[in-house]
PDB file of C-alpha atoms in Angstrom:
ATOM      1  CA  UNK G  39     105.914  84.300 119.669  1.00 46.00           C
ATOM      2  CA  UNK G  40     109.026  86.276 118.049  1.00 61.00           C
ATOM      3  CA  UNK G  41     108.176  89.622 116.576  1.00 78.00           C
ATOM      4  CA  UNK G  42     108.831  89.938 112.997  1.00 84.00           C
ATOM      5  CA  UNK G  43     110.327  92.872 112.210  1.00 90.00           C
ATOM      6  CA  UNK G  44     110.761  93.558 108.712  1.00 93.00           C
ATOM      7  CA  UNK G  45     112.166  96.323 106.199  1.00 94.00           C
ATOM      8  CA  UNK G  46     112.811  96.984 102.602  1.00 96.00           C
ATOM      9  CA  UNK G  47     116.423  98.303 101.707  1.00 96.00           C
ATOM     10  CA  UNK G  48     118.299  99.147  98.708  1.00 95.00           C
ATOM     11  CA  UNK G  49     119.997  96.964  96.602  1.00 95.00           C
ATOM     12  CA  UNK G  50     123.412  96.321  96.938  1.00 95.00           C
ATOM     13  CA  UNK G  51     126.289  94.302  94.651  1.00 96.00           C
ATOM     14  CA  UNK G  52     126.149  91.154  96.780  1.00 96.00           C
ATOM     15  CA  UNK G  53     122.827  90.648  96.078  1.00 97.00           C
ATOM     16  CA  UNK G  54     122.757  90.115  92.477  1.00 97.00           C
ATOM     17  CA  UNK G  55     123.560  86.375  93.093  1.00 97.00           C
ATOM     18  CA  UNK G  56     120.889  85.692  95.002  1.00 97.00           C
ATOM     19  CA  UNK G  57     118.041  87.675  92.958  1.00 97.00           C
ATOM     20  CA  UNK G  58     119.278  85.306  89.964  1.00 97.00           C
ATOM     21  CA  UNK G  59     118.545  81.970  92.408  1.00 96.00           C
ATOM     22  CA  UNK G  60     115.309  83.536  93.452  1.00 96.00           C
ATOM     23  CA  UNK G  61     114.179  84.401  90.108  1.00 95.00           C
ATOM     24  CA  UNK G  62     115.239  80.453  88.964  1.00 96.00           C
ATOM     25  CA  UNK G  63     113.688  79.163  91.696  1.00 94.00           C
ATOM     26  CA  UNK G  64     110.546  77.194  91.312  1.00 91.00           C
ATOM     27  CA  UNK G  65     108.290  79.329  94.031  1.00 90.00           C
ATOM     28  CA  UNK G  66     109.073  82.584  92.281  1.00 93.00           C
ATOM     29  CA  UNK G  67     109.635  81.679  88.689  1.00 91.00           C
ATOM     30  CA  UNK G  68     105.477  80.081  88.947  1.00 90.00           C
ATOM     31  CA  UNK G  69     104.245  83.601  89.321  1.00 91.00           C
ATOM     32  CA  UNK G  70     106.548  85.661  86.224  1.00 91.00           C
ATOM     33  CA  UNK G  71     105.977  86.404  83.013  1.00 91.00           C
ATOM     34  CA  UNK G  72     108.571  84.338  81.174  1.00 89.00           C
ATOM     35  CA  UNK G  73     109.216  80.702  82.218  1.00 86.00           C
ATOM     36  CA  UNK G  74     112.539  80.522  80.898  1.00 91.00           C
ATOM     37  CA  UNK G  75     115.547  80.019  83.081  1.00 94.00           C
ATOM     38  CA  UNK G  76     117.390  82.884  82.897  1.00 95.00           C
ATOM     39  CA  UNK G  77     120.943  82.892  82.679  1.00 95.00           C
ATOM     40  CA  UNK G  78     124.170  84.849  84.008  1.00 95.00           C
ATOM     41  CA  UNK G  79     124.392  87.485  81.248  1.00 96.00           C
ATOM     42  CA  UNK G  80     120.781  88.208  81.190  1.00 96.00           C
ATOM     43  CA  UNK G  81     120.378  88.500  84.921  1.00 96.00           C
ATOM     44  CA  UNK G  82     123.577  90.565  84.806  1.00 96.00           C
ATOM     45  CA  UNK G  83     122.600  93.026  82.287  1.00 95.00           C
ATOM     46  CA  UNK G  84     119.010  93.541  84.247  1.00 96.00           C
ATOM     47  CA  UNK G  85     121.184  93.813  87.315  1.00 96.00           C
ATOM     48  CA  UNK G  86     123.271  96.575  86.111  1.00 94.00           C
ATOM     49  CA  UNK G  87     120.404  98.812  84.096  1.00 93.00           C
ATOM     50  CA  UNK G  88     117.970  98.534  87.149  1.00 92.00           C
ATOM     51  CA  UNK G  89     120.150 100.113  89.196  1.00 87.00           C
ATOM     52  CA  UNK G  90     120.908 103.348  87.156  1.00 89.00           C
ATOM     53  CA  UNK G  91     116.904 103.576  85.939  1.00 94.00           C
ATOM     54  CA  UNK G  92     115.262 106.384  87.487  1.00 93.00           C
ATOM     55  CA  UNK G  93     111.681 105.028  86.345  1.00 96.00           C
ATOM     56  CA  UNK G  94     112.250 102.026  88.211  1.00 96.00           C
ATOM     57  CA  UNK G  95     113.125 101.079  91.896  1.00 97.00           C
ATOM     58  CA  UNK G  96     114.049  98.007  93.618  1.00 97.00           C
ATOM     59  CA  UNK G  97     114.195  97.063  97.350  1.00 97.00           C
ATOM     60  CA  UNK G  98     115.357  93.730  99.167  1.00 97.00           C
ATOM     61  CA  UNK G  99     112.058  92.506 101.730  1.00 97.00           C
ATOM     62  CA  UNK G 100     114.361  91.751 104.885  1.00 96.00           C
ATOM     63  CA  UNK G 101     112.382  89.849 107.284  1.00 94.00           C
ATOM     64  CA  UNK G 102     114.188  90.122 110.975  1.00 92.00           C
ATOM     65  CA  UNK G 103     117.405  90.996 109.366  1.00 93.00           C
ATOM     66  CA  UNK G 104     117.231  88.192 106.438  1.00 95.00           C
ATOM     67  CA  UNK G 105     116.904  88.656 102.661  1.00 97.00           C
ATOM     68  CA  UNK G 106     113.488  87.423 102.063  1.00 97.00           C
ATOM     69  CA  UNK G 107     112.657  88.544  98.651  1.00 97.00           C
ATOM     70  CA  UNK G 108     111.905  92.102  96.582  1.00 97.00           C
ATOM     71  CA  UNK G 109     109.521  94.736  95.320  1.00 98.00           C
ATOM     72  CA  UNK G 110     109.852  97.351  92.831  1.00 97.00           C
ATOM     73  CA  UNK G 111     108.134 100.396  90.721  1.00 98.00           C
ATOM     74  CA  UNK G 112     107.931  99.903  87.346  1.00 97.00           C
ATOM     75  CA  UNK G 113     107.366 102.559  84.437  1.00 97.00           C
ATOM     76  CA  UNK G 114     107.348 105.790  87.081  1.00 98.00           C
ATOM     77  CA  UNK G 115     105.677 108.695  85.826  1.00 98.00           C
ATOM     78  CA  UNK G 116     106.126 112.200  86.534  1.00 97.00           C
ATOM     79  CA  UNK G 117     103.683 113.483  84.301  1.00 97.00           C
ATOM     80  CA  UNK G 118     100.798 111.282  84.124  1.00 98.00           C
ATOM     81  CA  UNK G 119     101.463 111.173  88.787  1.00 98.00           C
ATOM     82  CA  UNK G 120     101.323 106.932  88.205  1.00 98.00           C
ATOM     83  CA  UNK G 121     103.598 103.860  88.291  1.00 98.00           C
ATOM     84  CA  UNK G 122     102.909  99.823  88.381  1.00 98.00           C
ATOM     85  CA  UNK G 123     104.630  97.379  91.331  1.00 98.00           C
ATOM     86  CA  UNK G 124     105.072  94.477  91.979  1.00 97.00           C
ATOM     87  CA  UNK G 125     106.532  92.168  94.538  1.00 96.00           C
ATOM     88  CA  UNK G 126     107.711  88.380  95.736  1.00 95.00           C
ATOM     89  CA  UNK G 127     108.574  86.511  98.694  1.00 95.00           C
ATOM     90  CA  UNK G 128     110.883  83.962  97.979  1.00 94.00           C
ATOM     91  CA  UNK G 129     111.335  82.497 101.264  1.00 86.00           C
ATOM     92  CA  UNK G 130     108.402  80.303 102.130  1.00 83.00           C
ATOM     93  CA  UNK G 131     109.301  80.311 105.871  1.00 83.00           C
ATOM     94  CA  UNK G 132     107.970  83.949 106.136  1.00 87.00           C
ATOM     95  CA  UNK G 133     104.818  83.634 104.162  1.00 82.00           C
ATOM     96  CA  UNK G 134     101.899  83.925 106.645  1.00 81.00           C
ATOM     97  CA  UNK G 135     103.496  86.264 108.948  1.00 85.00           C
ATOM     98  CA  UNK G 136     102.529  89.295 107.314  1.00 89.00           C
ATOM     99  CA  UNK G 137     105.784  90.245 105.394  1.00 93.00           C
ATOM    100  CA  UNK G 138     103.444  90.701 101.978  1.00 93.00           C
ATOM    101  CA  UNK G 139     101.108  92.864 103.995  1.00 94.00           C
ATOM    102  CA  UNK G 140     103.838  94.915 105.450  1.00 95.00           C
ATOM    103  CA  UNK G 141     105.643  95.305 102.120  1.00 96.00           C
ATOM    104  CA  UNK G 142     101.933  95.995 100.417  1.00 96.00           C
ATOM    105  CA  UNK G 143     101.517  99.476 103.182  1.00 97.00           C
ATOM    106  CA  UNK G 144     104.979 100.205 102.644  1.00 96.00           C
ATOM    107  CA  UNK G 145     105.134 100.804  99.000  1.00 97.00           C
ATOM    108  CA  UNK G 146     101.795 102.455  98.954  1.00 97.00           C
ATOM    109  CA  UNK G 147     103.448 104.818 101.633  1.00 96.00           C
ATOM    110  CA  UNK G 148     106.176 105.550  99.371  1.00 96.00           C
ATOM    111  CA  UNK G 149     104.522 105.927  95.886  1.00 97.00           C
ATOM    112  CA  UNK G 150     101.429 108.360  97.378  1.00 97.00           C
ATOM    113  CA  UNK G 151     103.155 110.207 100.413  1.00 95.00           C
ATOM    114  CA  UNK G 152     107.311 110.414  99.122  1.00 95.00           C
ATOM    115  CA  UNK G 153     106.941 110.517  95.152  1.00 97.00           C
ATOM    116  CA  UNK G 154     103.023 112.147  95.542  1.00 97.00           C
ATOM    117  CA  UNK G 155     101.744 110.189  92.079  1.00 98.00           C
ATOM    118  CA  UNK G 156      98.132 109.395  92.308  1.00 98.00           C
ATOM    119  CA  UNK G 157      97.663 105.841  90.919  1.00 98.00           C
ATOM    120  CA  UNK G 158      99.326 102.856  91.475  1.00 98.00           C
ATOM    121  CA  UNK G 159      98.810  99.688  89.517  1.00 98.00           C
ATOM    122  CA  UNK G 160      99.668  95.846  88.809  1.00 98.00           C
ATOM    123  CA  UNK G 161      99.212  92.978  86.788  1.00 97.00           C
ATOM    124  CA  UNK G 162      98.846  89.528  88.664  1.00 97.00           C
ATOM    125  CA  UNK G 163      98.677  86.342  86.820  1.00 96.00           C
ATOM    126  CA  UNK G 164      94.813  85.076  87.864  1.00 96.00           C
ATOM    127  CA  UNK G 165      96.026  81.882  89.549  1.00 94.00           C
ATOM    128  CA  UNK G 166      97.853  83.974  91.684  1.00 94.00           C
ATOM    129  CA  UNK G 167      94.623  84.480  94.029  1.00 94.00           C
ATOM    130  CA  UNK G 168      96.227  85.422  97.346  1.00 91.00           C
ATOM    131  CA  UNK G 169      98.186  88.060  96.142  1.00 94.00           C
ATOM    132  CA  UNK G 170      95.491  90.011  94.405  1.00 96.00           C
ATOM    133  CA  UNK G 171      93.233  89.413  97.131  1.00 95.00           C
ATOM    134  CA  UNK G 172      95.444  90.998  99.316  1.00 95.00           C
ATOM    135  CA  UNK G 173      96.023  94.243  96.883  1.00 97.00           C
ATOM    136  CA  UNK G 174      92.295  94.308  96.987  1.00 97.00           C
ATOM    137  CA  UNK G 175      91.808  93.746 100.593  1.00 96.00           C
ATOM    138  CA  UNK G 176      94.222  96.969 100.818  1.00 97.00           C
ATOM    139  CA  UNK G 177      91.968  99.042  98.087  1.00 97.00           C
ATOM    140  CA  UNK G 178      92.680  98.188  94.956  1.00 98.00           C
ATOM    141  CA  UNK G 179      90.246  97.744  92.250  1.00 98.00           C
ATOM    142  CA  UNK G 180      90.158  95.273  89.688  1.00 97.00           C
ATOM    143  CA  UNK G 181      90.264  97.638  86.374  1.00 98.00           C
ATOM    144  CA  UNK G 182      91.041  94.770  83.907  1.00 97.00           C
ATOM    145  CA  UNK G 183      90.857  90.943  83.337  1.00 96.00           C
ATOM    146  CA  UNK G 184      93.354  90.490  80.681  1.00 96.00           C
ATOM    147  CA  UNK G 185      92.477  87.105  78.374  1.00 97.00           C
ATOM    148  CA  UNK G 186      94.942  84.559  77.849  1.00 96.00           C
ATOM    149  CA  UNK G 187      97.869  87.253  77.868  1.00 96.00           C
ATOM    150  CA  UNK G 188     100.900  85.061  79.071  1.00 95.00           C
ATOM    151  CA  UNK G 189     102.050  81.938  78.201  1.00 94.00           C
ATOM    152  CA  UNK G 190     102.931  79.263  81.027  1.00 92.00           C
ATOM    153  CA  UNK G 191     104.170  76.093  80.771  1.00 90.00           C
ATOM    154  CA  UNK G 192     102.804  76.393  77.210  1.00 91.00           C
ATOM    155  CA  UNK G 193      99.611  77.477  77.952  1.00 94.00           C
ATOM    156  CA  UNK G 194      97.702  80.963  77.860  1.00 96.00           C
ATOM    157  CA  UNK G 195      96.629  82.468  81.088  1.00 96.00           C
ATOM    158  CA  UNK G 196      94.842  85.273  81.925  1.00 97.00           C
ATOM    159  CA  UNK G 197      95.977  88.112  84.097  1.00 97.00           C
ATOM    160  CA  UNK G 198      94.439  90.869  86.209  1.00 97.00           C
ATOM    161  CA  UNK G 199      94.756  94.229  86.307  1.00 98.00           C
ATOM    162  CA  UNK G 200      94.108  96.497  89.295  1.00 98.00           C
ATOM    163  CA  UNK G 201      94.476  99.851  89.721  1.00 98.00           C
ATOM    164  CA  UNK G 202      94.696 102.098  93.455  1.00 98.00           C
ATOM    165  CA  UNK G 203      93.819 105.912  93.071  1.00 98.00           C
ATOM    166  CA  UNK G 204      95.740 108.130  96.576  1.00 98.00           C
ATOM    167  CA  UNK G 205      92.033 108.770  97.527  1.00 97.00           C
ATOM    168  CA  UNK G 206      91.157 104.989  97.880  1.00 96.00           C
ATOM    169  CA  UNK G 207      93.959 104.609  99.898  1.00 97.00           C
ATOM    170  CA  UNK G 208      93.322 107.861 102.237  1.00 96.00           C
ATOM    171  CA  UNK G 209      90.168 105.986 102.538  1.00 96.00           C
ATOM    172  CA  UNK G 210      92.124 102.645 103.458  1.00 95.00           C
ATOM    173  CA  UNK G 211      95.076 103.489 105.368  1.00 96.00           C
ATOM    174  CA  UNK G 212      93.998 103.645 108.867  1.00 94.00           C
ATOM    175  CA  UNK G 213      92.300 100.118 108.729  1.00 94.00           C
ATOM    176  CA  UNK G 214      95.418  98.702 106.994  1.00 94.00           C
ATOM    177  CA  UNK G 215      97.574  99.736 109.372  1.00 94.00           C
ATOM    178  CA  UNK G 216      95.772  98.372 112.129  1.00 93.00           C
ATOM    179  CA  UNK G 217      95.825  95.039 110.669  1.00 89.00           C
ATOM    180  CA  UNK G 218      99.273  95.259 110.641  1.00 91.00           C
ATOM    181  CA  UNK G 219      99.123  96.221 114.045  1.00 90.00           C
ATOM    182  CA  UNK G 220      96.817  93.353 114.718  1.00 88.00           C
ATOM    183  CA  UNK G 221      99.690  91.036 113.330  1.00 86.00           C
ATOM    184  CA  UNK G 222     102.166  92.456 115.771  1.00 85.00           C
ATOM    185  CA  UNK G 223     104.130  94.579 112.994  1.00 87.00           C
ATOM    186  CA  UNK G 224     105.222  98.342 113.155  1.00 85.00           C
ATOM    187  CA  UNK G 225     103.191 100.865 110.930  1.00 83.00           C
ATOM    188  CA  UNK G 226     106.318 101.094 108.330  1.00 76.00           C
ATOM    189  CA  UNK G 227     107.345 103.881 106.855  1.00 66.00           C
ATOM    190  CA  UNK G 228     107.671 104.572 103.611  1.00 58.00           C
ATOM    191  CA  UNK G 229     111.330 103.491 102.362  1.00 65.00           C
ATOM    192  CA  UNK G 230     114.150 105.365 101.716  1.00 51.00           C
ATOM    193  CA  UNK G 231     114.811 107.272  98.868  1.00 46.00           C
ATOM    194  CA  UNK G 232     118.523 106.954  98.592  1.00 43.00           C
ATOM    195  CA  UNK G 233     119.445 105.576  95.130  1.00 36.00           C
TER     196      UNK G 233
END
């Protein structure tokens, strides 16, 4: 069986196209906040002010040199030492191979061990069961259940909130990384911090 080898880079101009088809597409869109279609303009303007925000930060999931979908930081704080994340694969073909997992030590990496902030948290829509298993498979604890606080497809849905302090994931880290070990990926390191 091929390796996977994956990685999380920077974003660059040529792929705003493809985060706007990723966003629209069915597999993605099922597990945002908003269930509009979003258009040029809007994804353009996101585009643009994402780039220049130094509270947020975006990378592109590669998955053996392929664009396979993206994670950020939201709302970075300094001051407080916390930020949220969140991420999305939007290429099915690589779900099951331990991308998310990969991406999940990665970021936790980054936010405790590059920017040194001591919580890291996330909102994931409740129907959305694999992914917050997995946040809470790598130490995150479920701090909210947030009633009927989005509306999909016309309906209200309720969301979870967990939270990960840097000492439940000093706790965590060794096991984590030998599951991804287990699953024939590199121990990543956290990723870059070029802007």
């Amino acid at each position: 069986m091929r390796k996977t080898e994956v990685r999380l880079r920077d974003l660059r101009e040529d792929d705003r196209e493809r985060l706007l088809a990723w966003r629209n597409s069915a597999e993605v869109a099922a597990y945002m906040y908003s269930d509009h279609k979003i258009g040029p303009d809007e994804h353009d303007h996101w585009f643009d002010v994402v780039r220049h925000d130094t509270r947020r930060r975006y990378w592109i999931i590669e998955a053996n040199g392929e664009p396979v979908g993206l994670a950020n930081l939201a709302d970075i704080d300094m001051i407080h030492r916390r930020c949220a994340w969140a991420y999305y694969l939007a290429s099915p073909s690589v779900r099951g191979l331990g991308v998310g997992s990969f991406v999940e030590f990665a970021v936790i990496e980054h936010v405790f061990s590059e920017l040194t902030l001591n919580k890291l948290w996330c909102e994931v829509l409740v129907s959305n069961e694999s992914v917050w298993r997995l946040h809470e498979l790598y130490g995150f604890q479920r701090e909210a259940l947030l009633r009927e606080h989005v509306m999909k497809n016309g309906h209200e849905v309720d969301v979870v909130g967990l939270g990960l302090l840097a000492s439940d994931w000093a706790q965590r880290r060794e096991a984590m990384a030998q599951r991804l070990r287990d699953k024939g990926l590199d121990i990543p390191s956290a990723p870059s911090r070029a802007a």
